[in-house]
Short mmCIF file of C-alpha atoms in Angstrom, two decimals:
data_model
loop_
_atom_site.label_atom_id
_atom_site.label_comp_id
_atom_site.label_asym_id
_atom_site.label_seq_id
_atom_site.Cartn_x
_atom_site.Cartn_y
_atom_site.Cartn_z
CA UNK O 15 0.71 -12.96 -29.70
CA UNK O 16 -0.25 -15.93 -27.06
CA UNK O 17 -2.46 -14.48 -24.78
CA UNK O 18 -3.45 -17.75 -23.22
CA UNK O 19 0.25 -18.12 -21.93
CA UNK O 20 -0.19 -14.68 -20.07
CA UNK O 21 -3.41 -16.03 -18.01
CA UNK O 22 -2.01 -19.77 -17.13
CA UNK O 23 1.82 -19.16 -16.89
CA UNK O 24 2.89 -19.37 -13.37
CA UNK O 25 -0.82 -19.52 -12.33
CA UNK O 26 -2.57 -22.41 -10.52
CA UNK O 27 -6.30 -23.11 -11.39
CA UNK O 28 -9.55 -22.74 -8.90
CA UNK O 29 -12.54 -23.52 -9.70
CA UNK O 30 -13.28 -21.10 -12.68
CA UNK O 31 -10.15 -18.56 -11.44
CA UNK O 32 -6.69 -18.38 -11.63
CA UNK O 33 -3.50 -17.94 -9.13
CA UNK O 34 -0.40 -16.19 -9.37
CA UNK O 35 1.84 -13.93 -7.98
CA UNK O 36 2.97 -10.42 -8.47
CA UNK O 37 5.64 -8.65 -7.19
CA UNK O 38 5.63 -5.74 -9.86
CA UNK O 39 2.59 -6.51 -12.08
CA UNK O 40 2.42 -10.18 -12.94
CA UNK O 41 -1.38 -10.54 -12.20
CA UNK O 42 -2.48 -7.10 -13.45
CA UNK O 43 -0.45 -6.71 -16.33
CA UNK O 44 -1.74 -10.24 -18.08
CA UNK O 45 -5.41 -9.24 -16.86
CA UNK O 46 -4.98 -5.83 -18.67
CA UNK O 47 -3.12 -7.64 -21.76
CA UNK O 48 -6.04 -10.44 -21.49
CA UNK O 49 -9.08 -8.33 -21.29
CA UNK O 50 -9.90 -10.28 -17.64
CA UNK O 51 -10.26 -9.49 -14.47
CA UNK O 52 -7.55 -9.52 -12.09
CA UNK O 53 -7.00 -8.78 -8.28
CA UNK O 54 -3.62 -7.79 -6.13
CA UNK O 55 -4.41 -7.94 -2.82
CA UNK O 56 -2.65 -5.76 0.39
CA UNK O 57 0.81 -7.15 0.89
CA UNK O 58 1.02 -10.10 3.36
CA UNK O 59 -2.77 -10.77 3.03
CA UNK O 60 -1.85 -14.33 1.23
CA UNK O 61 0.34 -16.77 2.19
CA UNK O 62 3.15 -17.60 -0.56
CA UNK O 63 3.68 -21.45 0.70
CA UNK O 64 2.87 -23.80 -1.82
CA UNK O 65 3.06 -21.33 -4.48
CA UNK O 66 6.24 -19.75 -4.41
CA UNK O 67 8.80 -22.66 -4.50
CA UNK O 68 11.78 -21.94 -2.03
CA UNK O 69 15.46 -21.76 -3.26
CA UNK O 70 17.07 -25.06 -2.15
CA UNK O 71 19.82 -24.10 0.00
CA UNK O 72 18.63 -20.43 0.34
CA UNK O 73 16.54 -18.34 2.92
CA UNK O 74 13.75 -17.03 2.61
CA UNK O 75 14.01 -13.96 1.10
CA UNK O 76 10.69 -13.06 -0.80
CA UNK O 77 9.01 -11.32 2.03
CA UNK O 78 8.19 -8.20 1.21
CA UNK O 79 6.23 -6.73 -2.18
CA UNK O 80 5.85 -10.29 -3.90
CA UNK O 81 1.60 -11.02 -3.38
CA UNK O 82 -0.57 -13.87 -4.47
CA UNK O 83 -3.50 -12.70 -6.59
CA UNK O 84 -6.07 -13.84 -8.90
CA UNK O 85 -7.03 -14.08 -12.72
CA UNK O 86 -11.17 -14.53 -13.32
CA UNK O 87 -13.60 -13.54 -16.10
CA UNK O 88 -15.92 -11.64 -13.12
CA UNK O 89 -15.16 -9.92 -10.41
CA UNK O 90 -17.49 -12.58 -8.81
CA UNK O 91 -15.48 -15.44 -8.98
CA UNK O 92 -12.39 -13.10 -7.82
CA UNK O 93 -14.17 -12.61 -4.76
CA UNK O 94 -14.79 -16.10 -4.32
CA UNK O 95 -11.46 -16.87 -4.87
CA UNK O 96 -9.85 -14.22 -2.89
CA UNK O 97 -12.13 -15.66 0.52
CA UNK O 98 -11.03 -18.83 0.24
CA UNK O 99 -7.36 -18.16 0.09
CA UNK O 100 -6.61 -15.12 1.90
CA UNK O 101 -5.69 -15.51 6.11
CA UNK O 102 -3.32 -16.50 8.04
CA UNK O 103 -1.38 -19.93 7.65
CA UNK O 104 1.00 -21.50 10.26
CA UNK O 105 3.66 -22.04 7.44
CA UNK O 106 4.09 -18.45 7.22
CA UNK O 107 3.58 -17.02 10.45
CA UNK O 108 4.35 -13.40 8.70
CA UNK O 109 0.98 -13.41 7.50
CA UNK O 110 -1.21 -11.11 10.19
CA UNK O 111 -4.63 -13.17 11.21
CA UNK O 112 -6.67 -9.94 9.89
CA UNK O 113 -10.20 -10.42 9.11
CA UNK O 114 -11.56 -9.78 6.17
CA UNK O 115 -13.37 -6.29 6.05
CA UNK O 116 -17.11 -6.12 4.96
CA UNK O 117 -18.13 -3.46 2.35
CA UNK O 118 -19.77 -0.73 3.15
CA UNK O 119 -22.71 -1.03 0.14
CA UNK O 120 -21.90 3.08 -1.12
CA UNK O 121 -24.10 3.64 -4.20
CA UNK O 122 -21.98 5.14 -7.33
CA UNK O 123 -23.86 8.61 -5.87
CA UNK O 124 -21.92 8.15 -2.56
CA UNK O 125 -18.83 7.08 -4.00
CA UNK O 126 -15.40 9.81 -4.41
CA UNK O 127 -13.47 8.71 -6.83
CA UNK O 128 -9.83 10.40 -7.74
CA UNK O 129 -7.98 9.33 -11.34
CA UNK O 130 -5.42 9.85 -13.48
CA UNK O 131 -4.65 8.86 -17.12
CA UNK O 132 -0.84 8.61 -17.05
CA UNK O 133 1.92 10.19 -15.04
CA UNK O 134 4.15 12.87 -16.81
CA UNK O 135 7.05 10.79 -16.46
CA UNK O 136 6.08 7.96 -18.67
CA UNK O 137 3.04 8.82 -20.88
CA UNK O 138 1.00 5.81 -22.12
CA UNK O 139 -0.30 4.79 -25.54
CA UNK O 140 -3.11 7.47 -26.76
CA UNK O 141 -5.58 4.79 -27.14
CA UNK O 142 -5.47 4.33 -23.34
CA UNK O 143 -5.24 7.91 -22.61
CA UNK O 144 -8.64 8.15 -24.62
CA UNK O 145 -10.15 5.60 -22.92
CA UNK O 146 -9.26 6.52 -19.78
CA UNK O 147 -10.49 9.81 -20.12
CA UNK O 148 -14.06 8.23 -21.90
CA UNK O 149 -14.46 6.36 -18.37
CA UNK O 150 -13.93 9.06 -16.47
CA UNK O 151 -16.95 11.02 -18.36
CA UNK O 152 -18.64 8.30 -18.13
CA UNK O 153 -18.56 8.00 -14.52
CA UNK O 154 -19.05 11.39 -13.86
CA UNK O 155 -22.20 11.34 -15.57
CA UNK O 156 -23.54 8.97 -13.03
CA UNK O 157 -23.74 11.55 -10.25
CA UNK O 158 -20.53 10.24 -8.35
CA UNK O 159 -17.54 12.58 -7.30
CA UNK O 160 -14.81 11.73 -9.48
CA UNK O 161 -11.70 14.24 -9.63
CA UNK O 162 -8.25 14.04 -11.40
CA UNK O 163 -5.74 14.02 -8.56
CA UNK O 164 -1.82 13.20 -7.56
CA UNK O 165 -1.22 13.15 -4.57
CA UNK O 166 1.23 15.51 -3.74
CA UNK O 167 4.82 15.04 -3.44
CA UNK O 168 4.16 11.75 -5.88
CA UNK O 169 7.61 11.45 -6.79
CA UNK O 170 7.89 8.83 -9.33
CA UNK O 171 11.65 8.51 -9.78
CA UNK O 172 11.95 7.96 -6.19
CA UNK O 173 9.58 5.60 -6.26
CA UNK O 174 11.70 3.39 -8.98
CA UNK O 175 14.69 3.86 -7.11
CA UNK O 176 13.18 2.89 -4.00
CA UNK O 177 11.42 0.09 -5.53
CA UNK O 178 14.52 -1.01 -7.87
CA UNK O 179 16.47 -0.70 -4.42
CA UNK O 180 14.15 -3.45 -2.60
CA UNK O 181 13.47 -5.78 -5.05
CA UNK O 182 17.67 -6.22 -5.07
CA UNK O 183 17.18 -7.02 -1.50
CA UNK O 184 14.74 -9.09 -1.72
CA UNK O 185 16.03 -11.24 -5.22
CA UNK O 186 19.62 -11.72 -3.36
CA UNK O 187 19.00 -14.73 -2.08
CA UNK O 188 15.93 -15.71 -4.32
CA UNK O 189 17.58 -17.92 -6.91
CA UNK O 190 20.94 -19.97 -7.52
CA UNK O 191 24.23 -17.88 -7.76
CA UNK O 192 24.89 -20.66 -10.77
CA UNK O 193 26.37 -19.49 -14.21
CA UNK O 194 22.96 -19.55 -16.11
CA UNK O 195 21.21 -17.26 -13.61
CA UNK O 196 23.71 -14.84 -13.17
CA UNK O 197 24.17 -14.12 -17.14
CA UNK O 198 20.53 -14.25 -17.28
CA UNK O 199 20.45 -11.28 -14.64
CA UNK O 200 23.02 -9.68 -16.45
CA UNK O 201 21.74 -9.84 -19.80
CA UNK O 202 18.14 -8.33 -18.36
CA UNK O 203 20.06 -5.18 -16.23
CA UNK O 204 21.84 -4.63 -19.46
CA UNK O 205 18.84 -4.35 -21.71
CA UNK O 206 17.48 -2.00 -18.80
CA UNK O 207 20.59 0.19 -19.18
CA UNK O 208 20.99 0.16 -23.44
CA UNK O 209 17.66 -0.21 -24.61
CA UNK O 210 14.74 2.78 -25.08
CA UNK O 211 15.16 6.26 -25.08
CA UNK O 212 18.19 8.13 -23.25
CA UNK O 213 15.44 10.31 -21.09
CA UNK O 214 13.30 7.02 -20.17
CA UNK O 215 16.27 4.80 -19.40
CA UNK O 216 17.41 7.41 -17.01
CA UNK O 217 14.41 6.46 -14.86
CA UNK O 218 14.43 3.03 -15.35
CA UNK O 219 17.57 1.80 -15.36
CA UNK O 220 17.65 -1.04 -12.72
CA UNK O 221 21.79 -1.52 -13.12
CA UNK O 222 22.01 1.18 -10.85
CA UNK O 223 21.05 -1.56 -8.01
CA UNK O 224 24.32 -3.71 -8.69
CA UNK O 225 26.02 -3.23 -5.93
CA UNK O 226 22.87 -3.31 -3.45
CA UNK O 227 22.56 -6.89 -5.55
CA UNK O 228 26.06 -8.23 -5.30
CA UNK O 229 27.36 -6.70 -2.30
CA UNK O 230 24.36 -6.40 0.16
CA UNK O 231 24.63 -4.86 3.79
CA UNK O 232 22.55 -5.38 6.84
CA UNK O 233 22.10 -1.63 7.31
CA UNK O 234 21.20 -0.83 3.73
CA UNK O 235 18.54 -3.49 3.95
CA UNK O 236 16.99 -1.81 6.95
CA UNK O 237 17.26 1.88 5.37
CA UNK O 238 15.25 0.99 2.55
CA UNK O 239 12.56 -1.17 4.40
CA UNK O 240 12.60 2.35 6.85
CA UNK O 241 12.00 4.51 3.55
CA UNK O 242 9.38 1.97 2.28
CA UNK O 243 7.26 2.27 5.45
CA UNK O 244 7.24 5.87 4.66
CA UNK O 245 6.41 5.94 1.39
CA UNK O 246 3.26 3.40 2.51
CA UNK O 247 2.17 5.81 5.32
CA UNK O 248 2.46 8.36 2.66
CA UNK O 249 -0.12 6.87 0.44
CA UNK O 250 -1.96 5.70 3.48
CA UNK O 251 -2.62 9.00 4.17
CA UNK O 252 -3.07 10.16 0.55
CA UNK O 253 -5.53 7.87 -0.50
CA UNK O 254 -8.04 8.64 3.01
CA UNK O 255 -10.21 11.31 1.35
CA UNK O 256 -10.62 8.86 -1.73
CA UNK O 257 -12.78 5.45 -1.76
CA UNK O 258 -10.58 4.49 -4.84
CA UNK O 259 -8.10 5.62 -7.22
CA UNK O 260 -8.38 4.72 -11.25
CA UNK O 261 -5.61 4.65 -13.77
CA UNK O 262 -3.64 2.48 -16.20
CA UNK O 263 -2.15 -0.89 -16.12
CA UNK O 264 0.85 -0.04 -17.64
CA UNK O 265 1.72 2.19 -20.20
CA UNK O 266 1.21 -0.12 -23.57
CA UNK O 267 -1.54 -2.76 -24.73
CA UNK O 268 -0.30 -6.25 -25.08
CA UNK O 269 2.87 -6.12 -27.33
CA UNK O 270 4.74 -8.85 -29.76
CA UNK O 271 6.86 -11.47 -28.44
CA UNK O 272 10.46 -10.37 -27.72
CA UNK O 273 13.73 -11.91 -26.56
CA UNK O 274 12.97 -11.09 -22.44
CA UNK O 275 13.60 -7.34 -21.08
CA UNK O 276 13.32 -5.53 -24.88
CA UNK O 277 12.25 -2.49 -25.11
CA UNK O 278 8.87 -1.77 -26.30
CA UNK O 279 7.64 0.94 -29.23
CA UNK O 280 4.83 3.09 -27.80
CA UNK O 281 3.33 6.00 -29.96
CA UNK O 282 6.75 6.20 -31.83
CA UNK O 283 8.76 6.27 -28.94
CA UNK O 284 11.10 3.57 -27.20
CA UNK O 285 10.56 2.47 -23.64
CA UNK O 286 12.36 0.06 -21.82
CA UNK O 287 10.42 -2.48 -21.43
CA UNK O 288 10.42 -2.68 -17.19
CA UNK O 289 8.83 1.30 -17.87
CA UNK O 290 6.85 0.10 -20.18
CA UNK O 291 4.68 -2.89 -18.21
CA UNK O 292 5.66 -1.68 -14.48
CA UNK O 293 5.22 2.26 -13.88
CA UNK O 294 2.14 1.90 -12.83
CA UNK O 295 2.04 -1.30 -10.87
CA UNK O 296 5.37 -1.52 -9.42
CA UNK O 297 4.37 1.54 -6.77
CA UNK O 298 1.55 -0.37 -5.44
CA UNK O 299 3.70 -3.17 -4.93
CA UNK O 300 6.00 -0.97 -3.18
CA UNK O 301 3.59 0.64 -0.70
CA UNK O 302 1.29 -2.84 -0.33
CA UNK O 303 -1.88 -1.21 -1.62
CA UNK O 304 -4.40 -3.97 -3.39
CA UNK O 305 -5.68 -3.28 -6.80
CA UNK O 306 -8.20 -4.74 -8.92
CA UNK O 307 -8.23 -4.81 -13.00
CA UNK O 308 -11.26 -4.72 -14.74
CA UNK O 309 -11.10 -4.49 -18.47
CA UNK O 310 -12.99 -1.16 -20.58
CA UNK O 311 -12.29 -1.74 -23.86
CA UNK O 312 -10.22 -2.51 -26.79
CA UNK O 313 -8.02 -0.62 -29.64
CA UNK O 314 -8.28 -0.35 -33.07
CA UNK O 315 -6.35 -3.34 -33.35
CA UNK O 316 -8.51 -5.18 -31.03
CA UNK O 317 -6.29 -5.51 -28.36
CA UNK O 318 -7.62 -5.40 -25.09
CA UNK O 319 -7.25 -2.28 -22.39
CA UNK O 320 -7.82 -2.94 -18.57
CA UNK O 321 -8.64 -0.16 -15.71
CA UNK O 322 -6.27 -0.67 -12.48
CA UNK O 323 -8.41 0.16 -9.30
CA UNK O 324 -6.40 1.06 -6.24
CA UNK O 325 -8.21 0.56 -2.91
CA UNK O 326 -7.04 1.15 1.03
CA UNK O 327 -4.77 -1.59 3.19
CA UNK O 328 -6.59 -4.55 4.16
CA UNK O 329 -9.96 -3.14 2.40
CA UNK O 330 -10.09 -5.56 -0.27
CA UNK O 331 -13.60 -6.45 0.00
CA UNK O 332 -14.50 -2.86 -0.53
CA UNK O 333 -12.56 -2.27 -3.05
CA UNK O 334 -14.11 -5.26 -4.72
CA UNK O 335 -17.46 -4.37 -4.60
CA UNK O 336 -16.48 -0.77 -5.55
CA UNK O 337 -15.17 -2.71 -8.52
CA UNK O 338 -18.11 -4.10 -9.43
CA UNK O 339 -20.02 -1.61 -9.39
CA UNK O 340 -17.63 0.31 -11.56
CA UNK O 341 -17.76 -2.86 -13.68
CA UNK O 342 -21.09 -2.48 -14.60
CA UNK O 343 -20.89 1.12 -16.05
CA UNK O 344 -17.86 0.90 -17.71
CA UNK O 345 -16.56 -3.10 -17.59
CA UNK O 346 -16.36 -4.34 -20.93
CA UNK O 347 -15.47 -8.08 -20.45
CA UNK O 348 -15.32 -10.24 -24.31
CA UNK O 349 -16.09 -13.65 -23.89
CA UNK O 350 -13.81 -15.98 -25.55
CA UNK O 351 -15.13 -17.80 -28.95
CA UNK O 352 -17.35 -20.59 -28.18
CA UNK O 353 -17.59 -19.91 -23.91
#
């Protein structure tokens, strides 16, 4: 597999740290696959202009969910890159003029700290399972409060749905309506709806958004932005007791190349592959939470395994420093051959 084409595709370069964008996992994901570092920030904290190309022709759709984030090999340089970037800018006057927060220096000791090691729904390789529950002992042996926790009423197929449901909305308009695009879509929402297990497909079938994609309505728009502010007041208020919230990247390690949309073998079982890479980074993309990725380990096979860190709105400076510290008990960064 080409790792190097998960860290630079799509990504700009500065200074020793990368750019991209996510809108359901496309910095996390490569930083877990990677073994680097790799920040989400809140939604709207980063202005997409001049790194999200408009459609000719088209509107501008891509204004909710889709963030600009970084790739780095320390959580110092994604801090340095994250300062210079993030604020307002007068091409995108969406983007609120919020300051950036100063951390609050908690010690690990002061520090309460909720995880999980996969939802019920979509279980993840064993190898991360084991290593998330090894971090977990291991930070618990530091003195800090850390508790497995859901928060209740964590519906995770209302979640998809919800999130499936907006990112039709907000794709409409986000490409050309030319022959090679719209067999392309096809082609991907058919994999979605054929490919991995009955039960899994079920959940992640994104065909059922066809008509919200083809035939879009004012009103329907507005219903699901209303449900998404209410689902991100939800984990808002969740989250309030906790300083951060650990748990996978997604639900595999780094898998062989594939024609686009397969589905992926995990532990014997088929997943399609938007399950397999987005169930637990598409919610945080839904409700606008940021999210670091630090990496913990490997598997057997060498392949690397990255922890996904979710902080509080607009908090990212907090949640990076909580990341660093975390990063110091269990980080377990591999530099490349020869660096």
């Amino acid at each position: 597999m080409n790792w190097e084409a998960y860290t630079v595709c799509g990504s700009i370069s500065v200074g020793s740290s990368h750019i991209g964008n996510d809108l359901g996992g496309s910095v996390r994901q490569p930083a877990h696959f990677c073994g680097v570092y790799g920040l989400k920030p809140t939604d709207r904290r980063i202005s997409t202009a001049g790194q999200i190309p408009e459609t000719p022709g088209m509107p501008y759709c891509l204004r909710q969910m889709m963030t600009v984030g970084c790739f780095a090999r320390s959580i110092e340089d994604i801090r340095l890159c994250f300062s210079l970037i993030a604020g307002a800018d007068p091409r995108r006057p969406d983007v609120p003029p919020i300051p950036l927060d100063t951390a609050s220096g908690k010690t690990l000791e002061d520090l309460k700290i909720a995880w999980i090691d996969e939802w019920a729904e979509v279980p993840v390789d064993p190898e991360i399972r084991v290593a998330m529950g090894a971090i977990a002992q291991k930070l618990a042996q530091t003195g800090m409060q850390i508790e497995r926790w859901l928060p209740k009423d964590f519906d995770l197929s209302m979640i998809w749905t919800l999130y499936g449901r907006m990112a039709a909305y907000i794709n409409n308009y986000a490409q050309p309506k030319d022959r090679y695009n719209i067999r392309r879509s096809l082609t991907l929402l058919w994999r979605t709806a054929t490919q991995g297990d009955k039960k899994l497909r079920e959940l992640a079938n994104f065909s059922r958004f066809l008509p919200e994609f083809i035939n879009p309505s004012l009103r329907g728009y507005f219903e699901t932005l209303t449900q998404r502010d209410r689902f991100t007041a939800q984990i808002d208020a969740a989250l309030e007791p906790w300083d951060v919230w650990l748990m996978p990247v997604a639900a595999t390690p780094a898998f062989t190349h594939r024609p686009a949309w397969s589905a992926i073998d995990i532990a014997g079982k088929s997943y399609p592959h938007g399950l397999a890479n987005g169930a637990y980074t598409m919610p945080f993309n839904l409700s606008g939470h940021p999210a670091v990725v630090i990496p913990i380990g490997q598997t057997q096979a060498g392949l690397p395994i990255g922890l996904q860190i979710v902080g509080k709105r607009w908090r990212e400076m907090e949640l990076l420093a909580i990341a660093q510290e975390l990063d110091k008990v269990v980080g377990n960064f591999q530099h490349p051959p020869g660096y």
